[in-house]
Amino acid sequence: MKRFCAIFSIVLMGLQLLLILASWIVSAVFPSSPIHALIGSGGLRWFIGTFANNLASPLLVYVILCSITYSSIVKSGLISCVASAMAKKQSFSMQQKFAFRIMLIEFVLFVAGVIFISAMPHAILLSVTGALFPSSFSSGLVPMICFELFVLSMIYGIVGGEVNTLEKFWNCIISGANFLPAVCFLYILIIQLFYSTCYVLGI
């Protein structure tokens, strides 16, 4: 995984450099073309001035939330338990079965709550026109899913006995920080390449 991320980041940086050089060459050879050069006063002013705004998108929040959710699912033991059961390497213990029952009850309550606030007439998460997309529901769909998966994994970890101390609970939350910098770095490269391409093409 680390090797893939390293190679992918190098490819992205290479594409960014190629875009910079290509935009400069095309704009120099064809001054009347709609291509904007990234090398020059206008390009540098755009790149530096819009860098933070380009990155500050809901997608960055989704990346952080998904990393925390993934971390909680793994560290709570939920993934390994389900994988072992599906591979028929071991059967569920009584404590694990009880944890899954509690998870099922919580999941049903969550789904019922979401339906109540999004699918009923005049629901609070609907748009002013009564639509789901776009609406507050669609804007908060990813955070709601991440929150529910986090709660389910914590229920399994606590009830199932995997998360029995505050330190383990905290570790479930922060262990995703091990790979979050790599994910965020790739996010920065991808977003900047996308917006740089849009700037060069005048989109």
mmCIF file of C-alpha atoms in Angstrom:
data_model
loop_
_atom_site.group_PDB
_atom_site.id
_atom_site.type_symbol
_atom_site.label_atom_id
_atom_site.label_comp_id
_atom_site.label_asym_id
_atom_site.label_seq_id
_atom_site.Cartn_x
_atom_site.Cartn_y
_atom_site.Cartn_z
ATOM 1 C CA MET A 1 0.000 0.000 0.000
ATOM 2 C CA LYS A 2 2.814 2.401 0.881
ATOM 3 C CA ARG A 3 4.562 1.594 -2.390
ATOM 4 C CA PHE A 4 1.361 2.226 -4.348
ATOM 5 C CA CYS A 5 0.805 5.579 -2.604
ATOM 6 C CA ALA A 6 4.407 6.583 -3.277
ATOM 7 C CA ILE A 7 4.191 5.686 -6.973
ATOM 8 C CA PHE A 8 0.788 7.355 -7.316
ATOM 9 C CA SER A 9 2.050 10.554 -5.677
ATOM 10 C CA ILE A 10 5.061 10.654 -8.002
ATOM 11 C CA VAL A 11 2.759 10.215 -11.014
ATOM 12 C CA LEU A 12 0.531 13.057 -9.802
ATOM 13 C CA MET A 13 3.492 15.363 -9.218
ATOM 14 C CA GLY A 14 4.813 14.465 -12.664
ATOM 15 C CA LEU A 15 1.470 15.309 -14.246
ATOM 16 C CA GLN A 16 1.392 18.624 -12.366
ATOM 17 C CA LEU A 17 4.877 19.491 -13.619
ATOM 18 C CA LEU A 18 3.939 18.443 -17.154
ATOM 19 C CA LEU A 19 0.844 20.654 -16.986
ATOM 20 C CA ILE A 20 2.930 23.620 -15.826
ATOM 21 C CA LEU A 21 5.448 23.217 -18.647
ATOM 22 C CA ALA A 22 2.821 22.468 -21.307
ATOM 23 C CA SER A 23 0.708 25.494 -20.375
ATOM 24 C CA TRP A 24 3.772 27.735 -20.483
ATOM 25 C CA ILE A 25 4.910 26.412 -23.891
ATOM 26 C CA VAL A 26 1.459 26.590 -25.497
ATOM 27 C CA SER A 27 0.771 30.101 -24.183
ATOM 28 C CA ALA A 28 4.197 31.251 -25.411
ATOM 29 C CA VAL A 29 3.839 29.716 -28.882
ATOM 30 C CA PHE A 30 0.180 30.698 -29.286
ATOM 31 C CA PRO A 31 -0.342 33.958 -27.356
ATOM 32 C CA SER A 32 -3.917 34.302 -28.617
ATOM 33 C CA SER A 33 -4.957 30.851 -27.388
ATOM 34 C CA PRO A 34 -7.322 30.558 -24.400
ATOM 35 C CA ILE A 35 -4.677 28.590 -22.488
ATOM 36 C CA HIS A 36 -3.546 30.223 -19.233
ATOM 37 C CA ALA A 37 0.066 29.638 -18.212
ATOM 38 C CA LEU A 38 0.800 28.569 -14.657
ATOM 39 C CA ILE A 39 4.248 30.128 -14.975
ATOM 40 C CA GLY A 40 3.879 33.873 -14.855
ATOM 41 C CA SER A 41 2.385 36.582 -12.696
ATOM 42 C CA GLY A 42 -1.222 35.547 -13.314
ATOM 43 C CA GLY A 43 -0.601 31.851 -12.835
ATOM 44 C CA LEU A 44 1.454 32.274 -9.661
ATOM 45 C CA ARG A 45 -1.077 34.716 -8.239
ATOM 46 C CA TRP A 46 -3.874 32.235 -8.926
ATOM 47 C CA PHE A 47 -1.956 29.215 -7.585
ATOM 48 C CA ILE A 48 -0.915 30.840 -4.313
ATOM 49 C CA GLY A 49 -4.059 32.878 -3.777
ATOM 50 C CA THR A 50 -6.531 30.028 -4.305
ATOM 51 C CA PHE A 51 -4.518 27.136 -2.835
ATOM 52 C CA ALA A 52 -6.342 27.001 0.507
ATOM 53 C CA ASN A 53 -9.761 27.653 -1.020
ATOM 54 C CA ASN A 54 -9.285 24.829 -3.514
ATOM 55 C CA LEU A 55 -8.533 22.378 -0.711
ATOM 56 C CA ALA A 56 -11.284 23.602 1.624
ATOM 57 C CA SER A 57 -14.083 21.461 0.260
ATOM 58 C CA PRO A 58 -16.537 18.972 1.812
ATOM 59 C CA LEU A 59 -14.438 16.227 0.235
ATOM 60 C CA LEU A 60 -11.617 16.938 2.702
ATOM 61 C CA VAL A 61 -14.068 16.549 5.584
ATOM 62 C CA TYR A 62 -15.261 13.268 4.066
ATOM 63 C CA VAL A 63 -11.666 12.014 3.878
ATOM 64 C CA ILE A 64 -11.097 12.756 7.564
ATOM 65 C CA LEU A 65 -14.425 11.238 8.637
ATOM 66 C CA CYS A 66 -13.871 8.099 6.556
ATOM 67 C CA SER A 67 -10.396 7.606 8.028
ATOM 68 C CA ILE A 68 -11.791 7.807 11.576
ATOM 69 C CA THR A 69 -14.622 5.443 10.649
ATOM 70 C CA TYR A 70 -12.276 2.926 9.029
ATOM 71 C CA SER A 71 -10.001 3.084 12.058
ATOM 72 C CA SER A 72 -12.861 2.415 14.471
ATOM 73 C CA ILE A 73 -14.160 -0.528 12.439
ATOM 74 C CA VAL A 74 -10.732 -2.152 12.305
ATOM 75 C CA LYS A 75 -9.594 -1.458 15.871
ATOM 76 C CA SER A 76 -12.905 -2.515 17.412
ATOM 77 C CA GLY A 77 -12.340 -6.008 16.023
ATOM 78 C CA LEU A 78 -15.515 -5.925 13.950
ATOM 79 C CA ILE A 79 -13.785 -6.498 10.617
ATOM 80 C CA SER A 80 -11.639 -9.387 11.837
ATOM 81 C CA CYS A 81 -14.611 -11.044 13.523
ATOM 82 C CA VAL A 82 -16.820 -10.853 10.443
ATOM 83 C CA ALA A 83 -13.968 -11.967 8.166
ATOM 84 C CA SER A 84 -13.209 -14.988 10.350
ATOM 85 C CA ALA A 85 -16.873 -15.939 10.521
ATOM 86 C CA MET A 86 -17.305 -15.634 6.753
ATOM 87 C CA ALA A 87 -14.213 -17.765 6.219
ATOM 88 C CA LYS A 88 -15.677 -20.250 8.739
ATOM 89 C CA LYS A 89 -12.477 -20.146 10.768
ATOM 90 C CA GLN A 90 -14.399 -19.574 13.986
ATOM 91 C CA SER A 91 -17.938 -19.213 15.254
ATOM 92 C CA PHE A 92 -19.304 -16.268 17.188
ATOM 93 C CA SER A 93 -19.101 -16.382 20.963
ATOM 94 C CA MET A 94 -22.140 -15.626 23.108
ATOM 95 C CA GLN A 95 -20.741 -12.179 23.901
ATOM 96 C CA GLN A 96 -20.209 -11.429 20.209
ATOM 97 C CA LYS A 97 -23.718 -12.621 19.349
ATOM 98 C CA PHE A 98 -25.119 -10.330 22.030
ATOM 99 C CA ALA A 99 -23.073 -7.443 20.607
ATOM 100 C CA PHE A 100 -24.495 -8.092 17.139
ATOM 101 C CA ARG A 101 -28.025 -8.071 18.553
ATOM 102 C CA ILE A 102 -27.414 -4.681 20.176
ATOM 103 C CA MET A 103 -25.927 -3.448 16.887
ATOM 104 C CA LEU A 104 -29.012 -4.623 14.997
ATOM 105 C CA ILE A 105 -31.338 -2.823 17.421
ATOM 106 C CA GLU A 106 -29.317 0.398 17.152
ATOM 107 C CA PHE A 107 -29.209 0.131 13.356
ATOM 108 C CA VAL A 108 -32.996 -0.301 13.137
ATOM 109 C CA LEU A 109 -33.491 2.725 15.400
ATOM 110 C CA PHE A 110 -31.049 4.739 13.284
ATOM 111 C CA VAL A 111 -32.810 3.837 10.027
ATOM 112 C CA ALA A 112 -36.188 4.639 11.573
ATOM 113 C CA GLY A 113 -34.878 8.002 12.773
ATOM 114 C CA VAL A 114 -33.431 8.850 9.359
ATOM 115 C CA ILE A 115 -36.697 7.926 7.653
ATOM 116 C CA PHE A 116 -38.622 10.070 10.127
ATOM 117 C CA ILE A 117 -36.524 13.181 9.509
ATOM 118 C CA SER A 118 -36.064 12.733 5.756
ATOM 119 C CA ALA A 119 -38.866 10.695 4.179
ATOM 120 C CA MET A 120 -41.971 11.819 6.033
ATOM 121 C CA PRO A 121 -44.100 14.696 4.663
ATOM 122 C CA HIS A 122 -42.567 18.044 5.638
ATOM 123 C CA ALA A 123 -39.502 16.258 7.048
ATOM 124 C CA ILE A 124 -36.866 18.603 8.448
ATOM 125 C CA LEU A 125 -34.068 17.350 6.172
ATOM 126 C CA LEU A 126 -35.963 17.885 2.936
ATOM 127 C CA SER A 127 -35.332 20.908 0.746
ATOM 128 C CA VAL A 128 -37.841 23.748 0.512
ATOM 129 C CA THR A 129 -39.281 22.013 -2.554
ATOM 130 C CA GLY A 130 -39.626 18.703 -0.711
ATOM 131 C CA ALA A 131 -36.783 16.965 -2.564
ATOM 132 C CA LEU A 132 -34.075 14.739 -1.089
ATOM 133 C CA PHE A 133 -31.450 15.689 -3.657
ATOM 134 C CA PRO A 134 -30.250 18.357 -3.175
ATOM 135 C CA SER A 135 -31.196 18.930 0.447
ATOM 136 C CA SER A 136 -29.792 18.875 3.960
ATOM 137 C CA PHE A 137 -30.158 15.096 3.776
ATOM 138 C CA SER A 138 -27.910 14.756 0.727
ATOM 139 C CA SER A 139 -25.371 17.202 2.172
ATOM 140 C CA GLY A 140 -25.131 15.226 5.396
ATOM 141 C CA LEU A 141 -25.431 11.718 3.956
ATOM 142 C CA VAL A 142 -21.728 10.827 4.162
ATOM 143 C CA PRO A 143 -21.304 12.212 7.713
ATOM 144 C CA MET A 144 -24.426 10.309 8.834
ATOM 145 C CA ILE A 145 -23.143 7.049 7.364
ATOM 146 C CA CYS A 146 -19.727 7.550 8.957
ATOM 147 C CA PHE A 147 -21.314 8.350 12.316
ATOM 148 C CA GLU A 148 -23.525 5.262 12.195
ATOM 149 C CA LEU A 149 -20.645 2.962 11.248
ATOM 150 C CA PHE A 150 -18.568 4.465 14.058
ATOM 151 C CA VAL A 151 -21.367 3.894 16.589
ATOM 152 C CA LEU A 152 -21.923 0.312 15.389
ATOM 153 C CA SER A 153 -18.224 -0.514 15.619
ATOM 154 C CA MET A 154 -18.000 0.992 19.113
ATOM 155 C CA ILE A 155 -21.061 -0.978 20.228
ATOM 156 C CA TYR A 156 -19.428 -4.170 19.011
ATOM 157 C CA GLY A 157 -16.089 -3.293 20.577
ATOM 158 C CA ILE A 158 -17.525 -2.343 23.978
ATOM 159 C CA VAL A 159 -20.217 -5.024 24.269
ATOM 160 C CA GLY A 160 -18.037 -7.662 22.624
ATOM 161 C CA GLY A 161 -15.178 -6.975 25.022
ATOM 162 C CA GLU A 162 -12.625 -5.764 22.484
ATOM 163 C CA VAL A 163 -12.768 -2.151 23.688
ATOM 164 C CA ASN A 164 -12.741 -2.422 27.477
ATOM 165 C CA THR A 165 -10.626 0.588 28.471
ATOM 166 C CA LEU A 166 -10.619 4.302 27.719
ATOM 167 C CA GLU A 167 -7.196 3.909 26.115
ATOM 168 C CA LYS A 168 -8.523 1.339 23.641
ATOM 169 C CA PHE A 169 -11.536 3.526 22.917
ATOM 170 C CA TRP A 170 -9.267 6.474 22.170
ATOM 171 C CA ASN A 171 -6.985 4.262 20.081
ATOM 172 C CA CYS A 172 -9.972 3.275 17.935
ATOM 173 C CA ILE A 173 -10.432 6.932 17.068
ATOM 174 C CA ILE A 174 -6.850 8.059 16.488
ATOM 175 C CA SER A 175 -5.256 4.977 14.933
ATOM 176 C CA GLY A 176 -6.404 6.229 11.546
ATOM 177 C CA ALA A 177 -3.887 9.050 11.972
ATOM 178 C CA ASN A 178 -1.226 6.579 10.860
ATOM 179 C CA PHE A 179 -2.406 6.697 7.251
ATOM 180 C CA LEU A 180 -4.327 9.992 7.268
ATOM 181 C CA PRO A 181 -1.281 12.129 6.298
ATOM 182 C CA ALA A 182 -0.697 9.938 3.235
ATOM 183 C CA VAL A 183 -4.356 10.160 2.220
ATOM 184 C CA CYS A 184 -4.406 13.930 2.750
ATOM 185 C CA PHE A 185 -1.211 14.341 0.722
ATOM 186 C CA LEU A 186 -2.732 12.430 -2.193
ATOM 187 C CA TYR A 187 -5.889 14.507 -1.791
ATOM 188 C CA ILE A 188 -3.864 17.723 -2.069
ATOM 189 C CA LEU A 189 -2.100 16.511 -5.215
ATOM 190 C CA ILE A 190 -5.319 15.351 -6.881
ATOM 191 C CA ILE A 191 -7.280 18.509 -6.053
ATOM 192 C CA GLN A 192 -4.494 20.841 -7.140
ATOM 193 C CA LEU A 193 -4.028 18.957 -10.405
ATOM 194 C CA PHE A 194 -7.767 19.172 -11.066
ATOM 195 C CA TYR A 195 -8.055 22.897 -10.361
ATOM 196 C CA SER A 196 -4.805 23.641 -12.179
ATOM 197 C CA THR A 197 -6.189 21.906 -15.255
ATOM 198 C CA CYS A 198 -9.390 23.944 -14.967
ATOM 199 C CA TYR A 199 -7.377 27.166 -14.697
ATOM 200 C CA VAL A 200 -5.169 26.322 -17.677
ATOM 201 C CA LEU A 201 -8.172 25.476 -19.857
ATOM 202 C CA GLY A 202 -10.152 28.466 -18.604
ATOM 203 C CA ILE A 203 -12.979 26.336 -17.256
#
